[in-house]
């Protein structure tokens, strides 16, 4: 095949890493459901372990189905290599443990997915790693938090669940000026909407559980590196710590990724239509959707992303009580955490995904009690709108008169 890296994203999604099986010609990548691989003789086994023969040895160290997904993700993100992980958090922990050390300092986006921050604050702190969390939508806050010991700038853009955007190129300059690495969680955008490595990031992480798989039936994670040296370092630590991917999981994600472009296009169009409607609705206090001109970083979205994605947050008039009544009243949208699937999910971050954060820090990061997060799916938008409209009527009724 001609160079797949030069083709358009929709083609790369379907063909990158996904060659007919060399053994059988199977067009769909087979599930190599095996823990180990036989060697022809002692010399071949030794050559594989000594790196002279690239063949497979043991599934934690590499597996053909997982390798197909890794090649696909490396090509989608424009990286030198990718690593499949058991979950998004396994991928993020490999990045932390491989690239930080005692005495190191991290500057991060304040409203990241809760555990990405909490694991540094609560667990890595025990090993002498410090972290400072700032509103990275203003790059000057990142610059001001840098210390001589800062080894990593860790950003999530769009951020979970505030939908704040961070300027990737500006953060790459700030990090590199001080010899630190820039790591970007690209879960919300996916590689069809945003390519952090091309903007100067060193490492991209993903929860594949979300858009890349897209069908709410598997968890998974990935790490994509900008250089072979970083990829080798991350690979060495990843296989040793053991949070690697299983072949069946990889196969499900390979099956899901093929429709990423189509799903994102539909979900994004639905999401924008709903956000516009909510913004004009008398029962809604505020809407934060990067695709709306009212979003504080709308101009950055136009510059940095190919589209705003399909997750957004909003507040219902009447605060927490009204918000709870809304999420209890939806009938088509499902009250569940996670995002990026074909079905619409709605949740309340302050009491669910971000409940581990102390209230003061949570509110300082913009995760207020009234914030409702919605991940819009691929249903017919007319049914979603009807569902939200009836739930907003119930939410308004839940607020005491005069409140
Ligand atoms: N990064 C982001 C941006 C996420 O939203 C999540 C999970 C992770 C990493 C971790 O990935 P996992 O280990 O779950 O595959 N986000 C979730 C959420 O918002 N609700 O439930 C999980």
Coordinates of C-alpha atoms and ligand atoms in Angstrom, one line a residue:
X1 CA 0.0 0.0 0.0
X2 CA 1.2 3.6 -0.6
X3 CA 2.2 5.6 2.4
X4 CA -0.8 5.5 4.7
X5 CA 0.6 8.4 6.7
X6 CA -0.1 10.7 3.7
X7 CA -3.7 9.7 3.4
X8 CA -6.7 11.5 4.9
X9 CA -7.9 10.7 8.4
X10 CA -10.9 8.6 7.3
X11 CA -8.7 6.4 5.3
X12 CA -6.0 6.1 8.0
X13 CA -8.6 5.1 10.6
X14 CA -9.7 2.1 8.5
X15 CA -6.4 0.9 7.1
X16 CA -3.6 2.0 9.4
X17 CA -2.0 -1.1 11.0
X18 CA -4.9 -3.2 9.7
X19 CA -3.3 -5.3 7.0
X20 CA -4.7 -8.7 5.8
X21 CA -3.3 -11.3 8.2
X22 CA 0.0 -12.6 6.8
X23 CA -0.8 -16.2 7.9
X24 CA -4.3 -16.6 6.5
X25 CA -5.2 -13.5 4.5
X26 CA -8.1 -12.7 6.9
X27 CA -9.1 -9.1 6.2
X28 CA -10.3 -8.4 9.7
X29 CA -7.3 -8.5 12.1
X30 CA -7.6 -11.9 13.9
X31 CA -7.7 -12.1 17.7
X32 CA -4.5 -13.7 18.7
X33 CA -5.8 -15.0 21.9
X34 CA -2.6 -16.5 23.3
X35 CA -0.5 -15.7 26.2
X36 CA 2.7 -17.0 24.7
X37 CA 4.4 -17.8 21.3
X38 CA 6.4 -21.0 20.4
X39 CA 10.0 -20.6 19.2
X40 CA 11.3 -23.0 16.5
X41 CA 14.4 -23.6 18.5
X42 CA 16.6 -22.3 21.3
X43 CA 18.5 -19.9 19.0
X44 CA 15.2 -18.3 17.9
X45 CA 14.0 -17.9 21.5
X46 CA 17.3 -16.3 22.5
X47 CA 17.3 -14.0 19.4
X48 CA 13.8 -12.7 20.3
X49 CA 14.7 -12.0 23.9
X50 CA 18.0 -10.4 22.9
X51 CA 16.3 -8.1 20.4
X52 CA 17.9 -9.6 17.3
X53 CA 14.6 -11.0 16.1
X54 CA 11.5 -8.8 16.3
X55 CA 9.1 -11.8 16.6
X56 CA 6.6 -12.1 19.4
X57 CA 7.5 -13.8 22.8
X58 CA 4.9 -13.3 25.4
X59 CA 1.6 -11.3 25.3
X60 CA 2.5 -8.8 28.1
X61 CA 5.6 -7.9 26.0
X62 CA 3.7 -7.7 22.7
X63 CA 0.9 -9.4 20.7
X64 CA -0.1 -9.1 17.0
X65 CA -3.7 -7.9 17.7
X66 CA -2.5 -5.3 20.1
X67 CA 0.4 -4.3 17.7
X68 CA -2.2 -3.7 14.9
X69 CA -4.1 -1.2 17.2
X70 CA -0.8 0.4 18.3
X71 CA 0.3 0.9 14.7
X72 CA -3.1 2.4 13.9
X73 CA -3.0 4.8 16.8
X74 CA 0.6 5.9 16.2
X75 CA -0.4 6.7 12.6
X76 CA -3.6 8.5 13.6
X77 CA -1.7 10.7 16.1
X78 CA 1.3 11.2 13.8
X79 CA 3.6 9.6 16.4
X80 CA 6.7 7.3 16.4
X81 CA 5.0 4.6 18.3
X82 CA 2.1 3.7 20.5
X83 CA 1.5 1.5 23.4
X84 CA -1.9 -0.2 24.3
X85 CA -2.8 -0.1 27.9
X86 CA -5.4 -1.9 30.1
X87 CA -7.2 1.3 30.8
X88 CA -6.7 5.1 30.3
X89 CA -5.4 5.3 33.9
X90 CA -2.9 2.5 33.3
X91 CA -1.6 4.6 30.3
X92 CA -1.4 7.7 32.4
X93 CA 0.4 5.9 35.3
X94 CA 3.0 4.5 32.9
X95 CA 3.7 8.1 31.7
X96 CA 4.0 9.3 35.3
X97 CA 6.1 6.5 36.6
X98 CA 8.4 6.4 33.5
X99 CA 9.0 10.1 33.2
X100 CA 9.0 11.4 36.8
X101 CA 11.4 10.8 39.6
X102 CA 11.8 11.8 43.3
X103 CA 11.9 15.5 43.6
X104 CA 10.2 16.1 40.2
X105 CA 7.4 18.6 39.9
X106 CA 4.4 18.5 37.5
X107 CA 2.3 21.5 36.4
X108 CA -1.2 20.4 35.3
X109 CA -4.6 21.5 34.1
X110 CA -6.8 22.0 37.3
X111 CA -9.9 20.4 35.9
X112 CA -8.5 17.1 34.4
X113 CA -10.3 13.8 34.8
X114 CA -10.3 13.5 38.7
X115 CA -8.0 10.5 39.1
X116 CA -5.3 11.8 36.7
X117 CA -4.8 14.6 39.2
X118 CA -5.6 12.8 42.4
X119 CA -3.2 10.0 41.8
X120 CA -0.3 12.5 41.7
X121 CA -1.6 14.5 44.7
X122 CA -2.3 11.5 46.9
X123 CA 0.0 8.6 45.7
X124 CA 3.0 10.0 43.9
X125 CA 3.4 12.6 46.6
X126 CA 4.5 9.7 48.9
X127 CA 7.4 9.2 46.5
X128 CA 8.5 12.8 46.5
X129 CA 6.7 14.1 43.4
X130 CA 5.0 17.5 43.7
X131 CA 2.3 18.9 41.5
X132 CA 0.6 22.3 40.9
X133 CA -2.7 22.5 39.2
X134 CA -3.7 25.7 37.3
X135 CA -6.3 27.1 35.0
X136 CA -4.2 26.2 31.9
X137 CA -6.6 28.0 29.6
X138 CA -4.4 30.9 30.4
X139 CA -0.9 29.9 29.4
X140 CA 0.6 32.5 31.7
X141 CA -0.7 30.5 34.6
X142 CA 1.3 27.5 33.4
X143 CA 4.4 29.7 32.9
X144 CA 4.0 31.1 36.4
X145 CA 3.8 27.7 38.0
X146 CA 7.0 26.3 36.4
X147 CA 9.9 25.6 38.8
X148 CA 13.4 24.5 38.1
X149 CA 12.3 21.0 39.1
X150 CA 9.3 20.9 36.7
X151 CA 9.7 17.8 34.5
X152 CA 6.3 17.6 33.0
X153 CA 3.4 19.8 31.9
X154 CA 0.3 17.7 31.9
X155 CA -2.8 19.1 30.1
X156 CA -6.2 17.9 29.1
X157 CA -7.9 19.8 26.4
X158 CA -10.9 20.0 26.2
X159 CA -10.8 19.4 29.9
X160 CA -13.1 17.1 31.8
X161 CA -15.7 18.4 32.7
X162 CA -15.3 22.1 32.4
X163 CA -14.7 22.1 28.6
X164 CA -11.9 24.6 29.1
X165 CA -9.4 24.5 26.2
X166 CA -5.6 24.9 26.6
X167 CA -3.3 26.2 23.9
X168 CA -1.1 23.2 23.1
X169 CA 1.6 25.0 21.1
X170 CA 2.0 27.7 23.8
X171 CA 2.3 25.1 26.5
X172 CA 4.9 23.1 24.4
X173 CA 7.0 26.3 24.3
X174 CA 6.7 26.9 28.0
X175 CA 7.6 23.3 28.9
X176 CA 10.5 23.0 26.4
X177 CA 12.0 26.4 27.5
X178 CA 12.6 24.7 30.8
X179 CA 13.5 21.2 29.6
X180 CA 10.2 19.7 30.7
X181 CA 8.0 17.4 28.6
X182 CA 4.4 18.3 27.5
X183 CA 1.9 15.4 27.9
X184 CA -1.6 15.9 26.4
X185 CA -4.7 13.9 27.3
X186 CA -6.4 13.9 23.9
X187 CA -9.4 11.7 24.9
X188 CA -12.1 14.4 24.5
X189 CA -11.1 15.5 21.0
X190 CA -9.7 12.2 19.6
X191 CA -7.1 12.3 16.8
X192 CA -9.7 13.2 14.2
X193 CA -10.2 16.6 15.8
X194 CA -6.9 17.4 17.4
X195 CA -3.2 16.3 16.8
X196 CA -1.2 17.4 19.8
X197 CA 2.1 16.0 18.6
X198 CA 2.0 18.2 15.5
X199 CA 1.5 21.2 17.8
X200 CA 4.7 20.4 19.8
X201 CA 3.5 17.9 22.5
X202 CA 5.9 15.1 23.4
X203 CA 3.4 12.4 24.5
X204 CA -0.3 11.9 24.0
X205 CA -2.4 9.8 26.3
X206 CA -5.9 8.4 25.6
X207 CA -8.7 6.7 27.4
X208 CA -9.7 4.4 24.4
X209 CA -12.8 3.6 26.5
X210 CA -14.3 6.8 25.0
X211 CA -14.4 8.0 21.4
X212 CA -11.8 5.7 19.9
X213 CA -13.7 2.6 20.8
X214 CA -17.0 4.4 20.9
X215 CA -19.4 1.6 21.8
X216 CA -19.3 1.6 25.6
X217 CA -18.3 -2.1 25.7
X218 CA -14.6 -2.1 26.6
X219 CA -12.1 -0.1 28.6
X220 CA -8.6 0.7 27.3
X221 CA -5.8 3.2 27.1
X222 CA -2.9 4.3 24.9
X223 CA 0.3 6.3 24.9
X224 CA 1.7 7.8 21.7
X225 CA 5.2 9.2 21.7
X226 CA 6.8 11.8 19.5
X227 CA 10.3 10.2 19.4
X228 CA 11.7 6.7 19.3
X229 CA 13.7 7.4 22.5
X230 CA 10.5 8.4 24.5
X231 CA 8.6 5.4 23.0
X232 CA 11.4 3.0 24.1
X233 CA 11.6 4.4 27.6
X234 CA 7.8 4.2 28.0
X235 CA 7.6 0.7 26.5
X236 CA 10.3 -0.6 28.9
X237 CA 8.4 0.7 31.9
X238 CA 4.9 -0.2 30.6
X239 CA 5.6 -3.9 30.1
X240 CA 7.5 -4.1 33.4
X241 CA 4.6 -2.5 35.4
X242 CA 2.2 -4.7 33.5
X243 CA -0.8 -2.5 32.7
X244 CA -0.7 -3.7 29.1
X245 CA -3.6 -4.5 26.8
X246 CA -5.3 -7.8 26.2
X247 CA -5.8 -9.1 22.5
X248 CA -9.5 -9.3 22.8
X249 CA -9.7 -5.8 24.1
X250 CA -7.5 -4.6 21.3
X251 CA -9.7 -6.3 18.7
X252 CA -12.9 -4.7 20.0
X253 CA -11.2 -1.3 19.9
X254 CA -9.9 -1.9 16.4
X255 CA -13.4 -2.7 15.4
X256 CA -14.7 0.4 17.0
X257 CA -12.1 2.8 15.7
X258 CA -13.1 2.2 12.1
X259 CA -16.2 4.4 12.5
X260 CA -14.5 7.1 14.6
X261 CA -14.8 9.7 11.9
X262 CA -18.4 9.0 11.1
X263 CA -19.4 8.8 14.8
X264 CA -17.7 12.0 15.7
X265 CA -19.2 13.9 12.8
X266 CA -22.7 12.8 13.8
X267 CA -22.3 13.2 17.6
X268 CA -20.7 16.6 17.1
X269 CA -23.5 17.9 14.9
X270 CA -26.1 16.7 17.4
X271 CA -24.2 18.2 20.3
X272 CA -23.9 21.6 18.7
X273 CA -27.6 21.7 17.9
X274 CA -28.5 20.7 21.5
X275 CA -26.1 23.3 23.0
X276 CA -27.6 26.1 20.9
X277 CA -31.0 25.1 22.0
X278 CA -30.1 24.9 25.7
X279 CA -28.3 28.3 25.5
X280 CA -31.6 29.9 24.4
X281 CA -33.7 27.9 26.9
X282 CA -35.2 29.9 29.8
X283 CA -34.5 27.0 32.3
X284 CA -30.8 26.9 31.5
X285 CA -28.4 29.2 33.4
X286 CA -25.2 28.7 31.3
X287 CA -23.7 26.5 28.6
X288 CA -20.0 25.8 27.9
X289 CA -19.5 24.2 24.5
X290 CA -16.3 25.0 22.6
X291 CA -18.4 25.2 19.4
X292 CA -20.4 28.1 20.6
X293 CA -19.1 31.7 20.1
X294 CA -19.9 32.3 23.8
X295 CA -17.2 29.8 24.9
X296 CA -14.2 31.7 26.2
X297 CA -11.8 29.8 24.0
X298 CA -13.9 29.5 20.9
X299 CA -11.2 31.2 18.8
X300 CA -8.6 28.7 20.1
X301 CA -11.0 25.8 19.1
X302 CA -11.1 27.2 15.6
X303 CA -7.3 27.4 15.5
X304 CA -6.3 24.2 17.2
X305 CA -9.1 21.7 16.5
X306 CA -10.9 20.5 13.5
X307 CA -14.2 20.6 15.4
X308 CA -15.4 21.1 19.0
X309 CA -16.3 17.5 19.8
X310 CA -19.6 16.3 21.3
X311 CA -19.2 16.6 25.1
X312 CA -20.3 19.8 26.9
X313 CA -21.4 21.1 30.3
X314 CA -24.3 23.3 31.4
X315 CA -26.0 24.6 34.5
X316 CA -29.7 24.4 35.1
X317 CA -31.4 27.4 36.7
X318 CA -32.1 26.4 40.3
X319 CA -28.7 24.9 40.9
X320 CA -28.0 21.5 42.3
X321 CA -31.6 20.5 43.0
X322 CA -32.8 21.5 39.5
X323 CA -29.8 19.7 38.0
X324 CA -30.5 16.5 39.9
X325 CA -34.2 16.7 38.9
X326 CA -33.0 17.0 35.2
X327 CA -30.7 14.0 35.3
X328 CA -33.3 12.0 37.2
X329 CA -36.0 12.9 34.6
X330 CA -34.2 12.1 31.3
X331 CA -35.6 9.0 29.6
X332 CA -33.5 8.5 26.4
X333 CA -30.2 9.9 27.7
X334 CA -28.7 7.5 30.2
X335 CA -27.5 8.7 33.7
X336 CA -24.0 7.2 33.7
X337 CA -20.4 8.3 33.8
X338 CA -18.0 7.8 30.9
X339 CA -18.4 9.5 27.5
X340 CA -17.7 9.2 23.8
X341 CA -20.0 6.3 23.0
X342 CA -22.8 6.1 20.4
X343 CA -25.4 6.6 23.2
X344 CA -26.0 9.9 25.0
X345 CA -24.8 9.9 28.6
X346 CA -25.4 12.5 31.3
X347 CA -23.8 12.8 34.7
X348 CA -23.1 15.1 37.6
X349 CA -19.3 15.5 38.1
X350 CA -19.3 17.1 41.5
X351 CA -21.0 14.0 43.0
X352 CA -19.6 11.4 40.6
X353 CA -16.4 11.6 38.5
X354 CA -14.8 14.4 40.5
X355 CA -16.2 13.7 43.9
X356 CA -12.7 12.8 45.2
X357 CA -11.6 16.4 44.9
X358 CA -12.0 18.7 48.0
X359 CA -14.9 21.0 47.4
X360 CA -12.8 24.2 47.5
X361 CA -10.3 23.0 44.9
X362 CA -13.2 21.5 42.8
X363 CA -15.0 24.8 42.7
X364 CA -11.8 26.7 42.1
X365 CA -11.3 24.5 39.0
X366 CA -14.8 25.4 37.8
X367 CA -16.5 22.1 38.7
X368 CA -19.4 23.7 40.5
X369 CA -22.3 21.9 42.1
X370 CA -24.7 22.9 39.4
X371 CA -22.5 21.6 36.5
X372 CA -24.2 18.8 34.4
X373 CA -22.0 17.1 31.8
X374 CA -23.5 15.6 28.7
X375 CA -21.8 13.4 26.1
X376 CA -24.0 13.5 23.1
X377 CA -24.3 10.4 21.1
X378 CA -25.4 9.4 17.6
X379 CA -29.1 9.1 18.1
X380 CA -31.6 11.2 16.1
X381 CA -31.2 14.7 17.5
X382 CA -35.0 15.3 17.5
X383 CA -35.5 12.5 20.0
X384 CA -32.7 13.8 22.2
X385 CA -34.1 17.3 22.1
X386 CA -37.6 16.1 23.1
X387 CA -36.1 14.2 26.0
X388 CA -34.1 17.1 27.3
X389 CA -37.1 19.5 26.9
X390 CA -39.4 17.3 29.0
X391 CA -36.7 16.9 31.6
X392 CA -36.2 20.7 31.8
X393 CA -39.9 21.1 32.6
X394 CA -39.4 18.6 35.5
X395 CA -36.3 20.5 36.6
X396 CA -38.1 23.8 36.7
X397 CA -40.9 22.2 38.7
X398 CA -38.3 21.0 41.3
X399 CA -37.2 24.5 42.2
X400 CA -39.2 26.2 45.0
X401 CA -41.3 29.2 43.7
X402 CA -39.3 32.4 44.2
X403 CA -35.9 30.5 44.5
Ligands
LIG1 N1 -8.7 10.7 30.6 C1 -9.9 11.3 30.5 C2 -10.0 12.6 29.8 C3 -11.0 10.6 31.0 O1 -12.2 11.2 30.8 C4 -10.9 9.4 31.6 C5 -12.0 8.6 32.1 C6 -9.6 8.8 31.7 C7 -8.5 9.5 31.2 C8 -9.3 7.5 32.4 O2 -9.7 6.5 31.5 P1 -10.1 5.0 31.9 O3 -9.0 4.5 32.8 O4 -11.4 5.1 32.6 O5 -10.2 4.3 30.6 N2 -13.2 9.4 32.2 C9 -14.3 9.0 32.8 C10 -15.4 9.9 33.0 O6 -15.4 11.1 32.7 N3 -16.4 9.2 33.5 O7 -16.0 7.9 33.8 C11 -14.7 7.7 33.4

